[in-house]
Amino acid sequence: MNETLSAVLALCRARLAEAGLADAATDARVLVAGLLDLSPTELLLRGDRVVDAADRVRIEAALARRIAREPVHRILGARDFYGVRLTLSPETLEPRPDTEILVEAMLLPARQLIARKGSARLLDLGTGTGAIALALLKEIPELQAVGVDLSSGALETARRNADLNDVAERFSTVESRWFDRLVGRFDIIVSNPPYITRDVIAELDPDVRRYDPMLALDGGPDGLDAYRAIAGGIDNFLEEDGWIGLEIGFDQKQTVTALFSDAGYTLTDAFRDYGGQDRVLVFTRKNP
C-alpha cells in the first residue's frame, strides 16, 4: 500500500509518542527528513509525495532504533554544528547546541590575536568529532588547529570531518592523554572535557548513557579530573598572551575557576547556556 509523506510522518510521530519519547514530533521530522534527504521546507511542502517501499523499510528500521533510545543524529550518522557538518562514530560524543556557545566565546579572542599576529594556533583537547576546532577553522581562515584525543577512532572521525568541511590542510591530530605527547605552544586552548561526576552516570538519560562514549562522560569522582589535568599542564603549552576556553557542568563555575586561579589564570568571561545554566568559562594568564 502506497502512503504519502504526510501519512508516514504522522505514523512516525505516533509511534515515537507511544514509546514515551518526549519530543516525538521533532524526532519524527528530523529522522524522516534526514533519511529522505529533504530540507524542513521540503518536508512541509511535499506531504503528498508517495514514499516507496524501500524508503518505508529504512524508516521502519530507524524508528526501531529510536524507540530503543538511540539518538536521532546517531541513526542518521551526522549532524550540523555551528555551520559545519559532522559525521559521528561510536568513539565520539555527539556535539550539543550548548557547545556552540564555546565556539562563539572564542571568536573574538581569536580575531584579536590574529589582528596582532597575522595568524594563530589553536589546541582542542578531547576533540572528539573535531566540532569546536573545525567550527572555528571554518569561521577564521588565518587559524591553524591541532585536535587531541585519547581515542584513535575519534581522531579518525575528526580527520574525516576536517576533509568534509574543507579545512583539512589547517587541521592535524595527536593521539594523547591531554598534554602528554604534545610539543609546541598555542595561542588558544579549548576543551569540552568529560565533567560528569562518576556516580551519576548511571542516572543519565539512556540516549546519553548507552550511546555516548564513557571516555567523554566520566569526569572522575567529583567531575573535575580533566580540569585538574588541564590546569596542571597548560603553562608549558599556552602562549603568554593566550586564551583558554572551557565548557563546564552547570554547577562547576566556582570550582573550575578556583582550579585555574590557583594555576595562575584569571577568569575574563563566563557564558550561560540556552537553559540559563553556567556553561563556558574563558581565562587568561594573571600576569601575561
Short mmCIF file of C-alpha atoms in Angstrom, two decimals:
data_model
loop_
_atom_site.label_atom_id
_atom_site.label_comp_id
_atom_site.label_asym_id
_atom_site.label_seq_id
_atom_site.Cartn_x
_atom_site.Cartn_y
_atom_site.Cartn_z
CA MET A 1 0.00 0.00 0.00
CA ASN A 2 1.35 3.39 -1.03
CA GLU A 3 1.47 6.06 1.67
CA THR A 4 2.14 9.75 1.40
CA LEU A 5 4.94 11.53 3.19
CA SER A 6 2.41 13.25 5.46
CA ALA A 7 0.90 9.91 6.46
CA VAL A 8 4.28 8.34 7.12
CA LEU A 9 5.37 11.33 9.20
CA ALA A 10 2.19 11.15 11.26
CA LEU A 11 2.72 7.44 11.84
CA CYS A 12 6.31 8.01 12.97
CA ARG A 13 5.22 10.74 15.34
CA ALA A 14 2.54 8.50 16.84
CA ARG A 15 4.88 5.53 17.22
CA LEU A 16 7.54 7.61 18.98
CA ALA A 17 5.00 9.26 21.26
CA GLU A 18 3.54 5.87 22.16
CA ALA A 19 7.07 4.72 23.07
CA GLY A 20 7.37 7.61 25.53
CA LEU A 21 9.78 9.82 23.58
CA ALA A 22 9.48 13.32 24.99
CA ASP A 23 9.94 15.18 21.70
CA ALA A 24 8.31 12.74 19.32
CA ALA A 25 7.23 15.35 16.77
CA THR A 26 10.70 16.83 16.36
CA ASP A 27 12.37 13.41 16.33
CA ALA A 28 9.99 12.23 13.62
CA ARG A 29 10.61 15.29 11.44
CA VAL A 30 14.40 15.18 11.76
CA LEU A 31 14.56 11.43 11.24
CA VAL A 32 12.33 11.32 8.15
CA ALA A 33 13.88 14.43 6.60
CA GLY A 34 17.37 13.04 7.14
CA LEU A 35 16.58 9.60 5.77
CA LEU A 36 14.88 11.01 2.67
CA ASP A 37 17.40 13.84 2.21
CA LEU A 38 14.73 16.54 2.47
CA SER A 39 15.01 20.04 3.91
CA PRO A 40 12.48 21.09 6.58
CA THR A 41 10.70 23.15 3.91
CA GLU A 42 10.51 20.21 1.51
CA LEU A 43 9.19 18.03 4.31
CA LEU A 44 6.36 20.52 4.79
CA LEU A 45 5.57 21.25 1.15
CA ARG A 46 5.87 17.75 -0.31
CA GLY A 47 3.46 15.99 2.01
CA ASP A 48 1.63 14.36 -0.92
CA ARG A 49 4.81 12.65 -2.16
CA VAL A 50 4.46 8.86 -2.17
CA VAL A 51 7.01 7.09 0.00
CA ASP A 52 8.19 3.94 -1.78
CA ALA A 53 8.60 0.52 -0.19
CA ALA A 54 12.38 0.72 0.12
CA ASP A 55 12.19 4.03 1.98
CA ARG A 56 9.45 2.65 4.22
CA VAL A 57 11.75 -0.21 5.21
CA ARG A 58 14.55 2.26 6.04
CA ILE A 59 12.18 4.41 8.08
CA GLU A 60 10.85 1.41 9.99
CA ALA A 61 14.38 0.30 10.86
CA ALA A 62 15.28 3.81 12.02
CA LEU A 63 12.11 4.01 14.13
CA ALA A 64 13.04 0.79 15.89
CA ARG A 65 16.46 2.20 16.71
CA ARG A 66 14.98 5.45 18.05
CA ILE A 67 12.45 3.57 20.17
CA ALA A 68 15.47 1.71 21.63
CA ARG A 69 16.67 5.23 22.59
CA GLU A 70 19.46 5.58 20.03
CA PRO A 71 19.72 9.33 19.35
CA VAL A 72 18.32 10.61 16.06
CA HIS A 73 21.60 12.01 14.76
CA ARG A 74 23.47 8.82 15.58
CA ILE A 75 20.90 6.94 13.49
CA LEU A 76 21.46 9.40 10.66
CA GLY A 77 25.23 9.25 11.18
CA ALA A 78 25.82 13.00 11.16
CA ARG A 79 24.64 16.32 12.48
CA ASP A 80 25.16 20.03 11.87
CA PHE A 81 27.10 22.12 14.37
CA TYR A 82 27.81 25.84 14.03
CA GLY A 83 27.91 25.76 10.24
CA VAL A 84 29.87 22.53 9.86
CA ARG A 85 28.60 19.04 9.02
CA LEU A 86 29.94 16.40 11.39
CA THR A 87 29.87 12.64 10.93
CA LEU A 88 29.50 10.72 14.19
CA SER A 89 31.05 7.45 15.35
CA PRO A 90 30.78 5.27 18.46
CA GLU A 91 34.04 6.80 19.74
CA THR A 92 32.77 10.39 19.65
CA LEU A 93 30.45 12.44 21.81
CA GLU A 94 27.53 13.82 19.84
CA PRO A 95 28.06 17.62 19.81
CA ARG A 96 25.25 19.51 21.52
CA PRO A 97 23.96 23.01 20.71
CA ASP A 98 25.24 24.28 24.07
CA THR A 99 28.81 23.63 22.92
CA GLU A 100 28.29 26.21 20.16
CA ILE A 101 28.49 28.77 22.98
CA LEU A 102 32.17 27.86 23.42
CA VAL A 103 32.76 28.50 19.71
CA GLU A 104 31.04 31.89 19.99
CA ALA A 105 33.06 32.76 23.10
CA MET A 106 36.40 32.17 21.35
CA LEU A 107 35.72 34.02 18.11
CA LEU A 108 36.57 37.49 19.45
CA PRO A 109 39.79 36.47 21.26
CA ALA A 110 40.92 34.57 18.16
CA ARG A 111 40.27 37.51 15.88
CA GLN A 112 42.02 39.91 18.25
CA LEU A 113 45.09 37.68 18.33
CA ILE A 114 45.11 37.36 14.55
CA ALA A 115 44.77 41.14 14.16
CA ARG A 116 48.01 41.47 16.15
CA LYS A 117 49.94 38.44 14.91
CA GLY A 118 48.52 37.68 11.45
CA SER A 119 47.74 34.06 12.38
CA ALA A 120 47.05 31.91 15.44
CA ARG A 121 47.36 28.30 16.62
CA LEU A 122 44.53 26.56 18.42
CA LEU A 123 44.60 23.37 20.51
CA ASP A 124 41.38 21.40 21.04
CA LEU A 125 41.78 18.98 23.94
CA GLY A 126 39.47 15.98 23.71
CA THR A 127 38.48 16.94 20.19
CA GLY A 128 36.05 14.06 19.52
CA THR A 129 34.33 14.83 16.21
CA GLY A 130 36.52 17.93 15.90
CA ALA A 131 33.42 20.08 16.39
CA ILE A 132 34.95 23.05 18.23
CA ALA A 133 38.18 23.24 16.27
CA LEU A 134 36.56 22.75 12.87
CA ALA A 135 33.84 25.32 13.53
CA LEU A 136 36.50 27.89 14.47
CA LEU A 137 38.63 26.98 11.44
CA LYS A 138 35.62 27.45 9.20
CA GLU A 139 34.98 30.91 10.66
CA ILE A 140 38.60 32.11 10.75
CA PRO A 141 40.80 31.36 7.70
CA GLU A 142 44.01 32.51 9.46
CA LEU A 143 43.65 29.87 12.19
CA GLN A 144 45.53 26.57 12.41
CA ALA A 145 44.33 23.84 14.79
CA VAL A 146 45.50 20.64 16.46
CA GLY A 147 42.95 18.19 17.80
CA VAL A 148 44.00 15.93 20.67
CA ASP A 149 42.15 12.82 21.79
CA LEU A 150 42.96 9.60 23.61
CA SER A 151 40.78 7.65 21.15
CA SER A 152 42.29 6.80 17.77
CA GLY A 153 38.75 6.20 16.46
CA ALA A 154 37.69 9.69 17.48
CA LEU A 155 40.71 11.19 15.74
CA GLU A 156 39.89 9.27 12.57
CA THR A 157 36.38 10.74 12.70
CA ALA A 158 37.75 14.25 13.31
CA ARG A 159 40.08 14.00 10.30
CA ARG A 160 37.20 12.77 8.16
CA ASN A 161 35.15 15.77 9.29
CA ALA A 162 38.00 18.15 8.50
CA ASP A 163 38.03 16.76 4.95
CA LEU A 164 34.25 17.01 4.72
CA ASN A 165 34.36 20.70 5.66
CA ASP A 166 37.37 21.65 3.52
CA VAL A 167 39.68 22.62 6.39
CA ALA A 168 41.94 19.53 6.45
CA GLU A 169 45.00 21.50 5.35
CA ARG A 170 44.77 23.55 8.59
CA PHE A 171 43.90 20.70 10.96
CA SER A 172 46.13 17.99 12.41
CA THR A 173 45.68 15.47 15.20
CA VAL A 174 47.68 13.96 18.05
CA GLU A 175 46.71 10.83 19.96
CA SER A 176 47.43 11.76 23.56
CA ARG A 177 46.05 11.98 27.08
CA TRP A 178 45.80 15.74 27.43
CA PHE A 179 49.31 17.22 27.03
CA ASP A 180 51.34 14.01 27.36
CA ARG A 181 52.50 13.73 23.72
CA LEU A 182 52.27 17.37 22.68
CA VAL A 183 55.01 19.79 21.70
CA GLY A 184 54.88 23.50 20.94
CA ARG A 185 52.79 26.41 22.12
CA PHE A 186 49.34 27.61 21.22
CA ASP A 187 47.54 30.94 21.20
CA ILE A 188 44.19 29.41 22.16
CA ILE A 189 43.39 26.23 24.07
CA VAL A 190 39.80 24.97 24.15
CA SER A 191 38.16 21.91 25.61
CA ASN A 192 34.80 20.32 26.24
CA PRO A 193 36.19 17.67 28.59
CA PRO A 194 34.36 14.92 30.47
CA TYR A 195 32.82 16.62 33.50
CA ILE A 196 30.05 14.35 34.78
CA THR A 197 30.51 13.04 38.30
CA ARG A 198 31.14 9.31 38.07
CA ASP A 199 28.40 8.22 40.45
CA VAL A 200 25.63 9.97 38.49
CA ILE A 201 26.46 8.46 35.09
CA ALA A 202 24.12 5.55 35.78
CA GLU A 203 21.28 8.06 36.21
CA LEU A 204 21.81 9.80 32.85
CA ASP A 205 19.21 9.70 30.11
CA PRO A 206 19.51 6.43 28.14
CA ASP A 207 20.20 8.42 24.96
CA VAL A 208 23.44 9.61 26.59
CA ARG A 209 24.33 6.70 28.86
CA ARG A 210 24.01 3.99 26.19
CA TYR A 211 25.44 5.79 23.18
CA ASP A 212 27.97 8.48 24.18
CA PRO A 213 31.43 7.03 24.91
CA MET A 214 32.24 6.72 28.61
CA LEU A 215 35.63 8.30 27.94
CA ALA A 216 33.82 11.53 27.01
CA LEU A 217 31.45 11.49 30.01
CA ASP A 218 33.31 10.32 33.12
CA GLY A 219 34.89 13.27 34.91
CA GLY A 220 36.02 11.25 37.91
CA PRO A 221 34.67 11.10 41.47
CA ASP A 222 33.94 14.84 41.60
CA GLY A 223 33.73 15.60 37.87
CA LEU A 224 36.93 17.67 37.95
CA ASP A 225 39.66 15.24 36.87
CA ALA A 226 40.02 16.72 33.39
CA TYR A 227 40.13 20.32 34.64
CA ARG A 228 42.90 19.41 37.10
CA ALA A 229 44.89 17.81 34.28
CA ILE A 230 44.44 20.83 32.01
CA ALA A 231 45.16 23.42 34.69
CA GLY A 232 48.21 21.46 35.84
CA GLY A 233 49.80 21.19 32.40
CA ILE A 234 48.72 24.23 30.45
CA ASP A 235 51.60 26.55 31.41
CA ASN A 236 54.02 24.73 29.10
CA PHE A 237 51.73 24.98 26.07
CA LEU A 238 49.88 28.31 26.18
CA GLU A 239 51.48 31.46 24.79
CA GLU A 240 51.96 34.30 27.27
CA ASP A 241 49.09 36.29 25.73
CA GLY A 242 46.97 33.22 25.07
CA TRP A 243 43.37 32.37 25.93
CA ILE A 244 41.66 29.31 27.40
CA GLY A 245 38.02 28.41 26.71
CA LEU A 246 36.30 25.58 28.62
CA GLU A 247 32.87 24.04 28.68
CA ILE A 248 31.77 23.14 32.21
CA GLY A 249 28.95 21.43 34.04
CA PHE A 250 26.11 23.60 35.31
CA ASP A 251 27.41 23.61 38.91
CA GLN A 252 31.17 23.83 38.28
CA LYS A 253 31.85 27.53 37.70
CA GLN A 254 33.30 28.24 41.14
CA THR A 255 35.37 25.08 41.46
CA VAL A 256 36.85 25.27 37.95
CA THR A 257 37.57 28.99 38.38
CA ALA A 258 39.38 28.23 41.63
CA LEU A 259 41.48 25.50 39.97
CA PHE A 260 42.65 27.84 37.22
CA SER A 261 43.15 30.75 39.62
CA ASP A 262 45.48 28.58 41.68
CA ALA A 263 47.33 27.72 38.45
CA GLY A 264 47.87 31.42 37.67
CA TYR A 265 44.92 32.26 35.42
CA THR A 266 42.13 34.77 35.74
CA LEU A 267 38.52 34.42 34.62
CA THR A 268 37.79 37.03 31.96
CA ASP A 269 34.32 35.97 30.85
CA ALA A 270 31.57 33.47 31.61
CA PHE A 271 28.64 32.42 29.46
CA ARG A 272 25.35 30.68 30.21
CA ASP A 273 23.68 28.08 28.01
CA TYR A 274 20.24 28.24 26.40
CA GLY A 275 18.70 26.98 29.64
CA GLY A 276 20.31 29.74 31.70
CA GLN A 277 22.96 27.48 33.30
CA ASP A 278 26.67 28.28 33.56
CA ARG A 279 28.32 26.61 30.58
CA VAL A 280 31.54 28.29 29.30
CA LEU A 281 34.49 29.94 31.08
CA VAL A 282 37.27 31.98 29.43
CA PHE A 283 40.64 32.52 31.11
CA THR A 284 43.92 34.36 30.51
CA ARG A 285 47.15 34.48 32.50
CA LYS A 286 47.03 36.70 35.58
CA ASN A 287 50.32 38.37 34.69
CA PRO A 288 50.96 37.96 30.97
#
